PDB file of C-alpha atoms in Angstrom:
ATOM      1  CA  UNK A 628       1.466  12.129  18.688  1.00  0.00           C
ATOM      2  CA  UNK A 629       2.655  10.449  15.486  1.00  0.00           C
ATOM      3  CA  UNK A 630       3.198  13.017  12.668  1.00  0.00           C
ATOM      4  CA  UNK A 631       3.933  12.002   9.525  1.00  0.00           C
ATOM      5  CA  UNK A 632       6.049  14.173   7.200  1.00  0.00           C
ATOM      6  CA  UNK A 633       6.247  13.269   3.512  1.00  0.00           C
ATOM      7  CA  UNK A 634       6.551  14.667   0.118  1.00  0.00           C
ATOM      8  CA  UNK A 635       4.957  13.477  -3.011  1.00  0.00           C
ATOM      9  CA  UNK A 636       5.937  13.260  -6.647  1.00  0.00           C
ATOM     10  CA  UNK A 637       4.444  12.412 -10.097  1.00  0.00           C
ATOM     11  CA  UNK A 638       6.484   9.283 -11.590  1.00  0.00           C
ATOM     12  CA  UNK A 639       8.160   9.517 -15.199  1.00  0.00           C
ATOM     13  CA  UNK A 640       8.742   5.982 -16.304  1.00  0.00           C
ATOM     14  CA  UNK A 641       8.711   2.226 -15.369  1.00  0.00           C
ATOM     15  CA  UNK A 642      12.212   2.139 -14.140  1.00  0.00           C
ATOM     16  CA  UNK A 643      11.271   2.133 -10.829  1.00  0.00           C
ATOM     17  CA  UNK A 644       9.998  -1.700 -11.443  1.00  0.00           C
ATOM     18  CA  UNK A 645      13.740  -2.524 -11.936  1.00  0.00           C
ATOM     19  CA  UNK A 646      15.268  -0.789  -8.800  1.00  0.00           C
ATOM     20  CA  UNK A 647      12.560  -2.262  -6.349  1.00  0.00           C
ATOM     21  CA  UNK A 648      13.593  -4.398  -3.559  1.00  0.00           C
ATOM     22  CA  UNK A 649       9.577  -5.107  -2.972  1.00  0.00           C
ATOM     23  CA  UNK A 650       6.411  -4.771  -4.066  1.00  0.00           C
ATOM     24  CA  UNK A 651       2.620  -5.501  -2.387  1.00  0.00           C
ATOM     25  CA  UNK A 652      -0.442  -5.425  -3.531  1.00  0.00           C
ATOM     26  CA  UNK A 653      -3.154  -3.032  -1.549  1.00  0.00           C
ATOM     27  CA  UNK A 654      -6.839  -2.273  -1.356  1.00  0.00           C
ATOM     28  CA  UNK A 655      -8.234   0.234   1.290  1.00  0.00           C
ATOM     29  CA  UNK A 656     -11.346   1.721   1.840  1.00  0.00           C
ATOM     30  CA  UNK A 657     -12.242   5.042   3.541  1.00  0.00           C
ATOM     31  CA  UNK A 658     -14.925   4.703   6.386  1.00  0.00           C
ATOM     32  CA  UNK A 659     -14.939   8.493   6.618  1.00  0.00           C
ATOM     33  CA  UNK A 660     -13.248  11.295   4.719  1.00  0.00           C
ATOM     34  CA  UNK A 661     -13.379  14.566   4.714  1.00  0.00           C
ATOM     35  CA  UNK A 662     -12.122  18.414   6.036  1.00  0.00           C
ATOM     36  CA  UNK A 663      -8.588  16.757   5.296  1.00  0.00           C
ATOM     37  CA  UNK A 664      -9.429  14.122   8.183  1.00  0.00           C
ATOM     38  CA  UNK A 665      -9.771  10.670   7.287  1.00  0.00           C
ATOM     39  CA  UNK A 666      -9.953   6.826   8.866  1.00  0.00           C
ATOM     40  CA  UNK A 667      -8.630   4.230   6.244  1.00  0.00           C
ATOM     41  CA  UNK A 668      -9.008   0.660   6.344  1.00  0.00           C
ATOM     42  CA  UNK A 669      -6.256  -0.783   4.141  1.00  0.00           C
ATOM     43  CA  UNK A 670      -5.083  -4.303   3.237  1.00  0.00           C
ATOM     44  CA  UNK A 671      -1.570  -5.458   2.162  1.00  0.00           C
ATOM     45  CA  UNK A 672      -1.109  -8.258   0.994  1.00  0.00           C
ATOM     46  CA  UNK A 673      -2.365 -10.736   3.494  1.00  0.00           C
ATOM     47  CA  UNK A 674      -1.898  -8.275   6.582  1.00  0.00           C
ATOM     48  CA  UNK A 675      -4.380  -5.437   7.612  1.00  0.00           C
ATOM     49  CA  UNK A 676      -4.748  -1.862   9.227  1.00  0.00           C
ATOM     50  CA  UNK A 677      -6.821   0.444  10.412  1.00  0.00           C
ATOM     51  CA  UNK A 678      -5.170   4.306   9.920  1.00  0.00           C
ATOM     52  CA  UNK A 679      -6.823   7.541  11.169  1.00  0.00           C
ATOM     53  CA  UNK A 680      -4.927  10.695   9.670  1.00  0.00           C
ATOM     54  CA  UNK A 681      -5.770  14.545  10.517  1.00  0.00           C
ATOM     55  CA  UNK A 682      -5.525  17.580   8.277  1.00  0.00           C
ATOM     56  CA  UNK A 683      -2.465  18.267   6.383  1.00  0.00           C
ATOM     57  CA  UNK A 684      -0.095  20.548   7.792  1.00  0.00           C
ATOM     58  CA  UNK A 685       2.551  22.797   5.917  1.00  0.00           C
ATOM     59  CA  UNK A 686       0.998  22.711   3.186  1.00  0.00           C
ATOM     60  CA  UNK A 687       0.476  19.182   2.750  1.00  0.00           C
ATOM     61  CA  UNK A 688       3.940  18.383   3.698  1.00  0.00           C
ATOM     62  CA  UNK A 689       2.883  16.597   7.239  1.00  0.00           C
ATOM     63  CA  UNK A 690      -0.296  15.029   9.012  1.00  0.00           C
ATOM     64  CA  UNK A 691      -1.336  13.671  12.110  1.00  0.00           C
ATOM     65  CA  UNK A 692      -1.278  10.134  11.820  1.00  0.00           C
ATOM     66  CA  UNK A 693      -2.124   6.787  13.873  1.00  0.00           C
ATOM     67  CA  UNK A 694      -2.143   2.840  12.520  1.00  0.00           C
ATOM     68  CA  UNK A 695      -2.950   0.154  13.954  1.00  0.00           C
ATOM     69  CA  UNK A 696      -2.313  -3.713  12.791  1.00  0.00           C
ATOM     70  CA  UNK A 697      -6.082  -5.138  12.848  1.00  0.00           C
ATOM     71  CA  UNK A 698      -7.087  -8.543  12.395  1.00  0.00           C
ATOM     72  CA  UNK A 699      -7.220  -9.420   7.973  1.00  0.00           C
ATOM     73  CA  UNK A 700     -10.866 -10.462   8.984  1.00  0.00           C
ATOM     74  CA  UNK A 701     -12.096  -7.401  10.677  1.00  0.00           C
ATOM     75  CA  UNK A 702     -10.641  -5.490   7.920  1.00  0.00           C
ATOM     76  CA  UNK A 703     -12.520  -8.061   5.025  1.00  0.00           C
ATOM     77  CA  UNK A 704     -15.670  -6.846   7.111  1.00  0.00           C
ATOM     78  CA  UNK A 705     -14.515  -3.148   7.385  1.00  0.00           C
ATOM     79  CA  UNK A 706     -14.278  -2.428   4.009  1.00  0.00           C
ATOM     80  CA  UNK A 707     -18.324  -3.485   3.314  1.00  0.00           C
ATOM     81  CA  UNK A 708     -19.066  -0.479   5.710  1.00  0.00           C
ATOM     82  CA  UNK A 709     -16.786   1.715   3.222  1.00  0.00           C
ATOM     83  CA  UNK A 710     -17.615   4.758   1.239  1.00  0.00           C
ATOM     84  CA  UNK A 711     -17.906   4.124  -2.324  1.00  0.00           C
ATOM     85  CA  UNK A 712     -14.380   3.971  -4.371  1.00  0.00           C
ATOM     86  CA  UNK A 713     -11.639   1.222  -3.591  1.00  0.00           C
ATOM     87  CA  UNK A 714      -8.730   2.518  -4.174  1.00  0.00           C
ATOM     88  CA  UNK A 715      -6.631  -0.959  -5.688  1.00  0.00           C
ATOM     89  CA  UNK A 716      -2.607  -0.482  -6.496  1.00  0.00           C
ATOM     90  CA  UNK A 717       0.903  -1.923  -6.531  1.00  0.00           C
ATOM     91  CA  UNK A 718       3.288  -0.403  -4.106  1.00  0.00           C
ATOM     92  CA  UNK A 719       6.291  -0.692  -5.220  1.00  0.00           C
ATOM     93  CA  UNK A 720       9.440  -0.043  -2.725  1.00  0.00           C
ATOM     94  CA  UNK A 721      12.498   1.634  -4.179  1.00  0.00           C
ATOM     95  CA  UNK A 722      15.875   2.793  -1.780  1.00  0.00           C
ATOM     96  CA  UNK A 723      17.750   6.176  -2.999  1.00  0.00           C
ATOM     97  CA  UNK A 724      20.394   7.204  -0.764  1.00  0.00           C
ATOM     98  CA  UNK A 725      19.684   6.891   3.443  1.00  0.00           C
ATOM     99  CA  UNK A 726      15.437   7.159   1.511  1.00  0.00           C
ATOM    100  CA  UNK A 727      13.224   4.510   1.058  1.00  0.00           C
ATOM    101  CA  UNK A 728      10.496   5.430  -1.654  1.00  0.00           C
ATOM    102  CA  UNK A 729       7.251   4.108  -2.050  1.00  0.00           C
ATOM    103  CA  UNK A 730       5.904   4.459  -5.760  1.00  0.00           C
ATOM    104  CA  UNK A 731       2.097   3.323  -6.429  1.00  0.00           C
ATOM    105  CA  UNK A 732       0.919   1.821  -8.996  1.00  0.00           C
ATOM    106  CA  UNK A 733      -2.760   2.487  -9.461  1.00  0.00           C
ATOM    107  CA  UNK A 734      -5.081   0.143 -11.024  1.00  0.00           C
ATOM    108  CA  UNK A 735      -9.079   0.176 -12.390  1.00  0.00           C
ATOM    109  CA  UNK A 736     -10.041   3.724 -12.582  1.00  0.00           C
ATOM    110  CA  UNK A 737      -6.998   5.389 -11.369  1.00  0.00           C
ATOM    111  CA  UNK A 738      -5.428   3.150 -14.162  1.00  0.00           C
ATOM    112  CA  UNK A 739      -2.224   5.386 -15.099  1.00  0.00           C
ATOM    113  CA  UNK A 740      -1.437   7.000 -12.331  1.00  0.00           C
ATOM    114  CA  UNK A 741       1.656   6.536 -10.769  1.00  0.00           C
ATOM    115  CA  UNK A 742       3.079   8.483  -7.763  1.00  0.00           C
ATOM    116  CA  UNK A 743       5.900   8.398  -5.258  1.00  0.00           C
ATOM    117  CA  UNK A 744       6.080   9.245  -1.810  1.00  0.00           C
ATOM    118  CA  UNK A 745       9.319   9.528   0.851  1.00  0.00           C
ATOM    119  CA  UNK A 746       8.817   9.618   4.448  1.00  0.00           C
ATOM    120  CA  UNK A 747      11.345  12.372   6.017  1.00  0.00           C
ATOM    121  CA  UNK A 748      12.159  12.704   9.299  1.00  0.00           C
ATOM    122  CA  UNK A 749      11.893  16.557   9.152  1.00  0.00           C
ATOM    123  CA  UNK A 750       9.923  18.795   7.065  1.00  0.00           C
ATOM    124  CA  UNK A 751      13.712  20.511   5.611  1.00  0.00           C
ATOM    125  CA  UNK A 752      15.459  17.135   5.499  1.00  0.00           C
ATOM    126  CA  UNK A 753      17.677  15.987   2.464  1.00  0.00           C
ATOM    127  CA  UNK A 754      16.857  13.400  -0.095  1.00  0.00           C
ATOM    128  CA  UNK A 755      18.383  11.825  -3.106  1.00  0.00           C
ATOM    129  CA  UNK A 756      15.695  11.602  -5.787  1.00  0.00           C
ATOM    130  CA  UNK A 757      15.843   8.899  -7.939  1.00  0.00           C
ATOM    131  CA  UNK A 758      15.960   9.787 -12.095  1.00  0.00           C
ATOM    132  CA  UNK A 759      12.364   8.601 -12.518  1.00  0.00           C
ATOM    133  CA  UNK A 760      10.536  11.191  -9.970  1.00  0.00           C
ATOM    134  CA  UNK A 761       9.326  14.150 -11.699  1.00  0.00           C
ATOM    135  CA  UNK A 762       7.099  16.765 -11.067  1.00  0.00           C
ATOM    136  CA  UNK A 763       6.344  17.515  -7.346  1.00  0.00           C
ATOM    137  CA  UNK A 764       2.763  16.975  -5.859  1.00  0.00           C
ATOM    138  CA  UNK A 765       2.861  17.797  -2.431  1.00  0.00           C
ATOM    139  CA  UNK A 766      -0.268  19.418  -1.178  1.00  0.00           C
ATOM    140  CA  UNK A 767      -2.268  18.813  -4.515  1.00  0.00           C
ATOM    141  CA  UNK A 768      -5.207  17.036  -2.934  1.00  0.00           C
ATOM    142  CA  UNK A 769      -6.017  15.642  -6.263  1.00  0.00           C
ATOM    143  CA  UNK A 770      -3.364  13.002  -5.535  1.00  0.00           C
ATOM    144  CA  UNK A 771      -4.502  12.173  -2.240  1.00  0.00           C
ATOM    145  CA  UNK A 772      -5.994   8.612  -1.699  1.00  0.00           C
ATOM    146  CA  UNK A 773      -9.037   9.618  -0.248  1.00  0.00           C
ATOM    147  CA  UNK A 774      -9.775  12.366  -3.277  1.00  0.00           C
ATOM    148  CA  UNK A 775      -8.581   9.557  -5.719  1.00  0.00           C
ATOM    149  CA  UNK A 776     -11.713   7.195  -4.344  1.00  0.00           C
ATOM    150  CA  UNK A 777     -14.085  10.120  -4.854  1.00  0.00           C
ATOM    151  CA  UNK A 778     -12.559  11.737  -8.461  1.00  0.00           C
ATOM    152  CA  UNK A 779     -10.868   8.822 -10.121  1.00  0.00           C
ATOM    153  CA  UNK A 780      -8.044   9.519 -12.530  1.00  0.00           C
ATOM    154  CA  UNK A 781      -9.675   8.273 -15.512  1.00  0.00           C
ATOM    155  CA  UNK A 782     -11.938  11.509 -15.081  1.00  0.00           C
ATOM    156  CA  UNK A 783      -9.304  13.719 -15.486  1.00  0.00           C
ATOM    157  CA  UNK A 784      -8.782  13.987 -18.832  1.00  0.00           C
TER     158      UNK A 784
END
């Protein structure tokens, strides 16, 4: 079983742009979502996957969670059979220390929002954060994907 253990913080500034190495563009799509279970159809730049992911664990701080490579096709026809609410954004891929972060960019109505996220390969392992992370958001379901399809950022305020 894969389990995925990350934390997730609230970005200050645009100096991330700077430091990346990469950046992609994504769109994904939620077939089903919901009790902190979800299946995900997501496609990055020209390559596509298909991601089931189980309740959060630790208080957010690690999931279940299975991906598979799909065919860019199958996931073009996926993503009609979506629930309402693309989610559309920028990743952006930033190394600090031994840590590879990945800070998203959200665009159309999560227009503004802009979070990071490092993979760890324990729930107490040590990271370097880079100067433009701020506040923590592990756990705050408002910043999940799936939550983000269904209560946009631009409703927030």
């Amino acid at each position: 079983m894969a389990l995925e253990i990350e934390r997730k913080f609230l970005v200050l500034d645009t100096s991330f742009k700077h430091e990346a190495f990469s950046s992609s563009h994504i769109r994904q799509g939620y077939i089903c979502s919901g009790h902190g279970r979800t299946v995900r159809i997501r496609i990055r730049d020209t390559r596509a996957y298909i991601t089931i992911k189980g309740p959060s664990l630790n208080g957010g701080l690690s999931r279940y969670e299975f991906e598979q490579e799909i065919p860019l096709a199958d996931a073009e026809d996926l993503m009609l059979l979506c629930e309402p609410g693309i989610i559309d954004k920028t990743r952006w891929l930033v190394t600090s220390g031994r840590h590879t972060f990945e800070v998203d960019e959200f665009h159309g109505d999560n227009d503004g929002l802009v979070i990071a996220e490092v993979e760890l390969g324990s729930e107490d392992e040590a990271f370097q954060k880079p100067a433009f992370i701020g506040q923590e958001v592990t756990g705050d379901r408002r910043y999940y994907n799936s939550h983000l399809r269904r209560n946009p950022y631009c409703l927030w305020k």
